Amino acid sequence: MTQTHTSSVGTAPNDPAGGGAALSDAARNGAAQPSVLSLAGLPYFPIAFIARLPFAMMVVGVLTVAVSARGSLSLGGLTSAFVGVGTAVVGPLLGAAADRFGQRRVLLLIAPVNSVLLLVFCAVVYSQASPALLLLAAFGIGATAPQVAPMSRSRLVTLIAERMAPARRPKALSATMSYESAADEMVFVFGPFLVGILASALTPWAPLAIAAALSAVFVIAFALHPTGRAVSAARSEDGSAPSSARELFRPVLLTVVVGIFGVGLFFGSVLTSLTSFMADLGESERAGLFYGIMGIGSAVLALGMAWLPARFSLRARWLTFGLLLLGGSLLLANATALAAVVVALALMGTGVGPVLVTLYGLGADRSPLGRSATVMTMLGSGVIVGQSLAAAGTGQVAEALGTGTALWAPVCAASVVVLAGAANWFLTGHADTAEASATRASAARVSVAADE
């Protein structure tokens, strides 16, 4: 496990994300301690939630408008995949930049650029521009995608680690990870659903135009929120520098990245194969509605993870809920009637939300000192890259081999999650115990570089 140091910097309860005042002795002993809600402030949560939507709308939005404008499903799938490639290549670098220069500076730079590129893509896709230029514009969208979800996790865990008494941190960290994963679940379900509604009711390019507006307004609001000045834990009390970048490539951390990439594959393959199934029934526009069955159950279970007993370790949760995900996928692959699809989606929903909570918890646990925003961005990028690649690949399979074959794509994705969980089990031995979880929660390992 990466060595970490506890930060000595905190703020008073009535100074949400402000900066600097040390915790009193009484507060250190757990008396009159603030909640995460009071530390961040109530407005933070709706701002951070809406600011995630552009990220969740990009892949499906690009796919929708590209297919509509160019009349090619293969080009549309390739274009959406390039959004994921851009995120994969540049996303972790944005996290590293946030660790080094602060979230605020990074977000204020990329949010307006991303908004402009979304609008440029709309213009390019309806022009006579070559497919190469279209792919380049899609890559730019992914490369400048605001990494709000991982940065939000980084901020909140920083507040917990630096401004709560050690005795309160484990419960607060668990509840925060549960909320953040539930928010991701809702966004990744509602985002594609919103794209479908807007494209049908208005025009195919409307979702990207609205995503551009949301990015310009809410991502910038998220950047300017007082939590953006969260105290940096990049240097410990003894003045040591952040961990080496080599620490990001430790097997126990890369296993988590592979697992969450599998979750992204699962999101993309389920939505695309479900769309193909509903299209065969002549009701393709209802695919997002049925997809929501999985998302709602998943969000509820994700929120409930905070109340699971500590003895149910993270490594065991990964495998347990991953197997539920695999079981639901197998049921979906063999479904021939809509009722069976509904049951399969509900079962998968009991697995995917808890798996996400677990993986982000492990990511926080294994983040090298001073590299938390980088790690969280790696995980967030893993989801969007997996989603975009699976959406493109599953669409090709459905078009070439039919819906029956495409429905096996979620099984493959769930298998990636389970196999990564099995690898994690053997790599970690008995390291992931309740005691290790408590140590994780009490250590300040998150760095959000202070904005001057």
Coordinates of C-alpha atoms in Angstrom, one line a residue:
M1 CA 0.0 0.0 0.0
T2 CA 1.4 3.4 -0.9
Q3 CA 2.7 5.3 2.1
T4 CA 0.7 8.4 2.9
H5 CA 0.9 11.3 5.3
T6 CA -1.8 13.0 7.2
S7 CA -2.2 16.7 6.5
S8 CA -2.3 19.1 9.4
V9 CA -4.2 21.8 7.6
G10 CA -7.9 22.2 8.1
T11 CA -10.8 24.7 8.2
A12 CA -13.4 25.6 10.7
P13 CA -16.8 24.2 10.2
N14 CA -18.3 27.5 9.2
D15 CA -15.6 28.0 6.6
P16 CA -16.5 25.6 3.8
A17 CA -13.5 25.0 1.6
G18 CA -12.1 28.3 2.6
G19 CA -8.7 27.7 3.9
G20 CA -6.4 27.7 6.6
A21 CA -7.8 27.6 10.2
A22 CA -6.6 24.7 12.2
L23 CA -9.0 22.3 13.8
S24 CA -9.5 22.9 17.5
D25 CA -8.6 20.2 20.0
A26 CA -12.3 19.6 20.6
A27 CA -12.9 19.2 16.9
R28 CA -10.0 16.8 16.6
N29 CA -11.6 14.7 19.3
G30 CA -14.8 14.5 17.2
A31 CA -16.9 17.2 19.0
A32 CA -19.2 19.4 17.0
Q33 CA -17.7 18.1 13.8
P34 CA -19.2 19.3 10.5
S35 CA -20.7 17.0 7.8
V36 CA -19.5 16.8 4.2
L37 CA -22.6 18.8 3.3
S38 CA -21.7 21.7 5.6
L39 CA -18.0 21.6 4.5
A40 CA -18.8 21.8 0.8
G41 CA -22.0 23.8 1.1
L42 CA -25.4 22.8 -0.3
P43 CA -25.0 24.6 -3.7
Y44 CA -22.0 22.6 -4.5
F45 CA -23.9 19.4 -5.1
P46 CA -26.4 20.5 -7.8
I47 CA -23.6 22.4 -9.5
A48 CA -21.3 19.4 -9.5
F49 CA -24.1 17.1 -10.7
I50 CA -25.2 19.2 -13.6
A51 CA -21.6 19.9 -14.6
R52 CA -21.1 16.2 -15.2
L53 CA -23.8 16.0 -17.8
P54 CA -21.7 17.3 -20.8
F55 CA -19.2 14.5 -20.2
A56 CA -22.0 11.9 -20.2
M57 CA -23.7 13.3 -23.3
M58 CA -20.7 13.6 -25.5
V59 CA -20.2 10.0 -26.7
V60 CA -23.9 9.3 -27.5
G61 CA -24.4 12.9 -28.8
V62 CA -21.5 12.6 -31.3
L63 CA -22.7 9.2 -32.4
T64 CA -26.3 10.5 -32.9
V65 CA -25.5 13.5 -34.9
A66 CA -22.8 11.8 -37.0
V67 CA -25.1 9.0 -38.0
S68 CA -27.9 11.5 -38.8
A69 CA -25.7 13.9 -40.8
R70 CA -23.5 11.4 -42.6
G71 CA -25.9 8.4 -42.9
S72 CA -23.2 5.9 -41.8
L73 CA -23.4 3.9 -38.6
S74 CA -19.8 2.7 -39.0
L75 CA -18.5 6.3 -39.3
G76 CA -20.7 7.3 -36.4
G77 CA -19.3 4.5 -34.3
L78 CA -15.8 5.4 -35.2
T79 CA -16.4 9.0 -34.5
S80 CA -17.7 8.3 -31.0
A81 CA -14.8 6.0 -30.4
F82 CA -12.4 8.9 -31.2
V83 CA -14.1 10.9 -28.4
G84 CA -13.0 8.1 -26.0
V85 CA -9.5 8.0 -27.5
G86 CA -9.1 11.7 -26.9
T87 CA -10.2 11.2 -23.3
A88 CA -7.9 8.3 -22.8
V89 CA -4.9 10.1 -24.2
V90 CA -5.4 13.6 -22.5
G91 CA -7.7 12.9 -19.6
P92 CA -5.0 11.6 -17.2
L93 CA -2.8 14.5 -18.2
L94 CA -5.5 16.9 -17.1
G95 CA -5.7 15.2 -13.8
A96 CA -1.9 15.5 -13.4
A97 CA -2.2 19.2 -14.3
A98 CA -4.9 19.6 -11.6
D99 CA -2.6 18.0 -9.1
R100 CA 0.2 20.4 -10.2
F101 CA -1.5 23.7 -10.9
G102 CA -5.0 23.3 -9.2
Q103 CA -8.4 22.3 -10.6
R104 CA -9.6 25.9 -11.0
R105 CA -6.9 26.8 -13.5
V106 CA -7.3 23.6 -15.5
L107 CA -11.1 23.8 -15.7
L108 CA -11.2 27.5 -16.5
L109 CA -9.0 26.7 -19.5
I110 CA -10.6 23.6 -20.9
A111 CA -14.3 24.3 -20.3
P112 CA -14.6 27.1 -22.9
V113 CA -12.4 25.2 -25.3
N114 CA -14.6 22.1 -25.0
S115 CA -17.8 24.2 -25.5
V116 CA -16.3 25.7 -28.7
L117 CA -15.2 22.3 -30.0
L118 CA -18.7 20.8 -29.5
L119 CA -20.1 23.6 -31.7
V120 CA -17.3 23.2 -34.2
F121 CA -18.1 19.5 -34.5
C122 CA -21.7 20.3 -35.2
A123 CA -20.6 22.6 -38.1
V124 CA -18.0 20.1 -39.4
V125 CA -20.4 17.1 -39.4
Y126 CA -23.0 18.9 -41.6
S127 CA -20.3 20.3 -44.0
Q128 CA -18.5 18.5 -46.8
A129 CA -15.4 18.1 -44.6
S130 CA -13.5 14.8 -44.9
P131 CA -14.1 12.0 -42.3
A132 CA -10.5 12.6 -41.1
L133 CA -11.4 16.2 -40.0
L134 CA -14.5 14.8 -38.3
L135 CA -12.5 12.3 -36.4
L136 CA -10.0 15.1 -35.4
A137 CA -12.8 17.2 -34.1
A138 CA -14.2 14.2 -32.1
F139 CA -10.7 13.6 -30.6
G140 CA -10.6 17.2 -29.6
I141 CA -14.0 16.9 -27.8
G142 CA -12.7 14.0 -25.8
A143 CA -9.3 15.5 -25.1
T144 CA -10.9 18.7 -23.6
A145 CA -13.8 16.9 -21.8
P146 CA -14.1 18.4 -18.3
Q147 CA -13.3 15.8 -15.7
V148 CA -15.8 17.0 -13.2
A149 CA -16.7 13.6 -11.6
P150 CA -13.1 12.6 -10.6
M151 CA -12.3 16.2 -9.6
S152 CA -15.4 16.3 -7.4
R153 CA -14.3 13.1 -5.7
S154 CA -10.9 14.5 -5.2
R155 CA -12.3 17.7 -3.6
L156 CA -14.7 15.9 -1.2
V157 CA -12.1 13.3 -0.1
T158 CA -9.7 16.2 0.5
L159 CA -12.3 17.9 2.8
I160 CA -12.9 14.7 4.7
A161 CA -9.2 13.9 5.1
E162 CA -8.1 17.3 6.1
R163 CA -11.1 18.8 8.0
M164 CA -12.7 15.9 9.8
A165 CA -11.6 14.1 13.0
P166 CA -10.1 10.7 12.2
A167 CA -12.9 8.9 14.0
R168 CA -15.5 10.3 11.6
R169 CA -13.6 9.8 8.3
P170 CA -14.3 6.2 7.5
K171 CA -18.1 6.7 7.5
A172 CA -17.9 10.0 5.7
L173 CA -15.6 8.6 3.1
S174 CA -17.9 5.6 2.5
A175 CA -21.0 7.7 2.2
T176 CA -19.2 10.2 -0.1
M177 CA -18.0 7.5 -2.5
S178 CA -21.5 6.0 -2.5
Y179 CA -23.1 9.4 -3.4
E180 CA -20.5 10.1 -6.1
S181 CA -21.0 6.8 -7.7
A182 CA -24.8 7.1 -7.5
A183 CA -24.5 10.5 -9.2
D184 CA -22.3 9.0 -11.9
E185 CA -24.9 6.2 -12.4
M186 CA -27.7 8.7 -12.8
V187 CA -25.7 10.9 -15.1
F188 CA -24.6 8.0 -17.3
V189 CA -28.2 6.9 -17.6
F190 CA -29.9 10.3 -17.9
G191 CA -27.2 11.6 -20.3
P192 CA -28.0 9.2 -23.1
F193 CA -31.7 9.5 -22.4
L194 CA -31.5 13.3 -22.6
V195 CA -29.6 13.0 -25.9
G196 CA -32.4 10.9 -27.3
I197 CA -35.1 13.2 -26.1
L198 CA -33.5 16.3 -27.4
A199 CA -32.5 14.8 -30.8
S200 CA -36.0 13.5 -31.3
A201 CA -37.9 16.6 -30.2
L202 CA -35.5 19.2 -31.6
T203 CA -32.7 18.3 -34.0
P204 CA -29.8 15.8 -33.9
W205 CA -27.3 18.5 -33.2
A206 CA -29.3 20.0 -30.3
P207 CA -27.8 17.7 -27.6
L208 CA -24.2 18.8 -28.4
A209 CA -25.2 22.5 -28.5
I210 CA -26.9 22.1 -25.1
A211 CA -23.9 20.2 -23.8
A212 CA -21.7 23.1 -24.9
A213 CA -23.9 25.6 -23.0
L214 CA -23.9 23.4 -19.9
S215 CA -20.1 23.1 -20.1
A216 CA -19.7 26.9 -20.4
V217 CA -22.0 27.6 -17.5
F218 CA -21.9 24.8 -14.9
V219 CA -18.3 23.6 -15.4
I220 CA -17.1 27.1 -15.0
A221 CA -19.3 27.5 -11.9
F222 CA -17.8 24.2 -10.6
A223 CA -14.3 25.6 -11.2
L224 CA -15.1 28.8 -9.3
H225 CA -16.8 27.2 -6.4
P226 CA -15.0 27.8 -3.1
T227 CA -14.1 24.1 -2.8
G228 CA -11.7 24.8 -5.7
R229 CA -9.4 26.4 -3.1
A230 CA -9.2 23.2 -1.1
V231 CA -6.0 23.0 0.8
S232 CA -3.3 21.0 -1.1
A233 CA -2.0 17.8 0.4
A234 CA 0.6 17.5 -2.3
R235 CA 3.3 18.0 0.3
S236 CA 3.3 16.4 3.6
E237 CA 4.2 17.8 7.0
D238 CA 7.8 17.0 6.5
G239 CA 7.8 18.8 3.2
S240 CA 8.3 15.8 1.0
A241 CA 7.3 16.0 -2.7
P242 CA 4.4 14.1 -4.3
S243 CA 5.0 10.5 -5.1
S244 CA 6.8 9.6 -8.3
A245 CA 4.7 9.1 -11.4
R246 CA 5.9 5.5 -11.5
E247 CA 3.6 4.8 -8.5
L248 CA 0.7 5.2 -10.9
F249 CA 1.7 2.0 -12.7
R250 CA 1.7 -0.3 -9.7
P251 CA -0.3 -3.5 -10.5
V252 CA -2.8 -3.0 -7.7
L253 CA -3.8 0.3 -9.1
L254 CA -3.7 -0.7 -12.7
T255 CA -6.0 -3.6 -11.8
V256 CA -8.6 -1.0 -10.6
V257 CA -8.3 0.9 -13.8
V258 CA -8.9 -2.3 -15.9
G259 CA -11.9 -3.0 -13.7
I260 CA -13.5 0.4 -14.2
F261 CA -12.7 0.2 -17.9
G262 CA -14.8 -3.0 -17.9
V263 CA -17.6 -1.0 -16.3
G264 CA -17.4 1.5 -19.1
L265 CA -17.5 -1.3 -21.6
F266 CA -20.6 -2.6 -19.8
F267 CA -22.4 0.8 -20.0
G268 CA -21.7 1.1 -23.8
S269 CA -22.5 -2.5 -24.7
V270 CA -25.7 -2.6 -22.7
L271 CA -27.1 0.6 -24.2
T272 CA -26.2 -0.3 -27.7
S273 CA -27.4 -3.9 -27.6
L274 CA -30.6 -2.9 -25.9
T275 CA -31.2 -0.3 -28.6
S276 CA -30.7 -3.0 -31.2
F277 CA -33.2 -5.2 -29.4
M278 CA -35.8 -2.5 -29.1
A279 CA -35.3 -1.6 -32.8
D280 CA -36.1 -5.1 -33.7
L281 CA -39.4 -4.6 -31.9
G282 CA -39.9 -1.3 -33.7
E283 CA -39.5 0.7 -30.5
S284 CA -35.9 1.9 -30.6
E285 CA -36.9 5.3 -29.0
R286 CA -37.8 3.4 -25.8
A287 CA -34.3 1.9 -25.3
G288 CA -33.3 4.8 -23.0
L289 CA -36.4 4.3 -20.9
F290 CA -35.7 0.6 -20.3
Y291 CA -32.0 1.4 -19.8
G292 CA -33.1 3.5 -16.9
I293 CA -34.4 0.4 -15.1
M294 CA -30.8 -0.7 -14.6
G295 CA -29.7 2.8 -13.7
I296 CA -32.3 3.6 -11.1
G297 CA -31.7 0.3 -9.2
S298 CA -27.9 0.8 -9.6
A299 CA -28.1 4.3 -8.1
V300 CA -30.1 3.1 -5.1
L301 CA -27.7 0.2 -4.4
A302 CA -24.7 2.5 -4.8
L303 CA -26.1 4.9 -2.1
G304 CA -26.8 1.9 0.2
M305 CA -23.1 0.8 0.0
A306 CA -22.3 3.1 2.9
W307 CA -24.3 0.9 5.3
L308 CA -22.6 -2.4 4.4
P309 CA -20.6 -3.9 7.3
A310 CA -16.9 -3.1 7.3
R311 CA -16.0 -6.8 7.5
F312 CA -17.5 -7.1 4.0
S313 CA -14.1 -6.0 2.4
L314 CA -13.7 -4.1 -0.8
R315 CA -12.0 -7.0 -2.5
A316 CA -14.9 -9.3 -1.6
R317 CA -17.5 -6.7 -2.7
W318 CA -15.8 -6.3 -6.1
L319 CA -16.1 -10.0 -6.8
T320 CA -19.6 -10.4 -5.3
F321 CA -21.3 -7.6 -7.2
G322 CA -19.2 -8.3 -10.3
L323 CA -20.7 -11.8 -10.4
L324 CA -24.2 -10.4 -10.1
L325 CA -23.3 -8.2 -13.0
L326 CA -22.2 -11.2 -15.0
G327 CA -25.3 -13.2 -14.0
G328 CA -27.6 -10.4 -15.2
S329 CA -25.6 -10.1 -18.5
L330 CA -26.0 -13.8 -19.2
L331 CA -29.7 -13.5 -18.6
L332 CA -29.9 -10.6 -21.0
A333 CA -27.9 -12.5 -23.6
N334 CA -30.5 -15.3 -23.6
A335 CA -33.5 -13.0 -23.4
T336 CA -36.1 -13.4 -26.1
A337 CA -39.0 -11.4 -24.6
L338 CA -39.2 -7.9 -23.1
A339 CA -40.1 -9.2 -19.7
A340 CA -36.9 -11.2 -19.5
V341 CA -34.9 -8.1 -20.6
V342 CA -36.5 -6.1 -17.7
V343 CA -35.5 -8.8 -15.2
A344 CA -32.0 -8.9 -16.5
L345 CA -31.6 -5.1 -16.4
A346 CA -32.9 -5.0 -12.8
L347 CA -30.4 -7.8 -11.8
M348 CA -27.5 -6.0 -13.5
G349 CA -28.5 -2.8 -11.7
T350 CA -27.8 -4.6 -8.4
G351 CA -24.3 -5.2 -9.4
V352 CA -22.9 -2.2 -11.5
G353 CA -23.6 0.6 -8.9
P354 CA -21.9 -1.2 -6.0
V355 CA -19.0 -2.2 -8.3
L356 CA -18.4 1.4 -9.2
V357 CA -18.5 2.5 -5.5
T358 CA -16.0 -0.2 -4.7
L359 CA -13.6 0.6 -7.5
Y360 CA -13.6 4.3 -6.7
G361 CA -13.0 3.5 -3.1
L362 CA -10.0 1.3 -4.0
G363 CA -8.8 4.1 -6.3
A364 CA -8.8 6.5 -3.4
D365 CA -7.1 3.9 -1.2
R366 CA -4.3 3.3 -3.6
S367 CA -3.7 6.8 -4.9
P368 CA 0.0 7.7 -4.4
L369 CA 0.6 10.8 -2.3
G370 CA -0.1 14.0 -4.3
R371 CA -1.5 12.1 -7.3
S372 CA -5.2 11.7 -6.3
A373 CA -6.7 13.9 -9.1
T374 CA -4.6 12.0 -11.6
V375 CA -5.8 8.6 -10.3
M376 CA -9.5 9.8 -10.2
T377 CA -9.2 11.1 -13.7
M378 CA -7.7 7.8 -14.9
L379 CA -10.7 6.1 -13.4
G380 CA -13.2 8.6 -14.9
S381 CA -11.5 8.3 -18.3
G382 CA -11.6 4.5 -18.1
V383 CA -15.4 4.7 -17.9
I384 CA -15.9 7.0 -20.9
V385 CA -13.2 5.2 -23.0
G386 CA -14.9 1.9 -22.3
Q387 CA -18.3 3.3 -23.0
S388 CA -17.3 4.8 -26.4
L389 CA -15.4 1.8 -27.6
A390 CA -18.2 -0.6 -26.6
A391 CA -20.8 1.6 -28.2
A392 CA -18.9 1.6 -31.5
G393 CA -18.0 -2.1 -31.4
T394 CA -21.4 -3.4 -30.3
G395 CA -23.1 -1.3 -33.0
Q396 CA -20.8 -2.9 -35.6
V397 CA -21.6 -6.3 -34.3
A398 CA -25.3 -5.7 -34.2
E399 CA -25.3 -4.4 -37.8
A400 CA -23.2 -7.2 -39.1
L401 CA -24.3 -10.2 -37.0
G402 CA -27.6 -9.2 -35.5
T403 CA -29.0 -8.4 -32.1
G404 CA -28.6 -11.9 -30.7
T405 CA -24.8 -11.7 -31.1
A406 CA -24.7 -8.1 -29.9
L407 CA -26.4 -9.1 -26.6
W408 CA -23.4 -11.1 -25.7
A409 CA -21.2 -8.0 -25.6
P410 CA -22.3 -7.1 -22.0
V411 CA -21.3 -10.6 -21.0
C412 CA -17.8 -9.9 -22.3
A413 CA -17.7 -6.6 -20.5
A414 CA -18.9 -8.1 -17.2
S415 CA -16.3 -10.8 -17.6
V416 CA -13.6 -8.1 -17.7
V417 CA -14.9 -6.7 -14.4
V418 CA -14.9 -10.1 -12.8
L419 CA -11.5 -11.2 -14.1
A420 CA -10.0 -7.9 -12.9
G421 CA -11.6 -8.5 -9.5
A422 CA -10.1 -12.0 -9.3
A423 CA -6.7 -10.6 -10.2
N424 CA -7.1 -8.0 -7.4
W425 CA -8.0 -10.7 -5.0
F426 CA -4.8 -12.6 -5.6
L427 CA -2.7 -9.4 -5.7
T428 CA -3.9 -8.0 -2.4
G429 CA -4.2 -11.1 -0.3
H430 CA -5.8 -10.0 3.0
A431 CA -4.7 -6.4 2.7
D432 CA -8.1 -5.0 2.0
T433 CA -9.6 -5.4 5.5
A434 CA -11.8 -3.1 7.6
E435 CA -8.6 -2.0 9.3
A436 CA -7.0 -1.0 6.0
S437 CA -10.2 0.8 5.1
A438 CA -10.0 2.8 8.3
T439 CA -6.4 3.6 7.6
R440 CA -7.3 4.8 4.2
A441 CA -10.0 7.1 5.5
S442 CA -7.8 8.7 8.1
A443 CA -5.0 9.4 5.7
A444 CA -4.8 12.5 3.6
R445 CA -3.7 11.3 0.2
V446 CA -5.7 13.6 -2.0
S447 CA -4.0 16.5 -3.6
V448 CA -5.9 19.5 -5.1
A449 CA -3.2 22.1 -5.7
A450 CA -4.2 25.3 -4.0
D451 CA -5.2 28.2 -6.3
E452 CA -3.4 31.3 -5.6

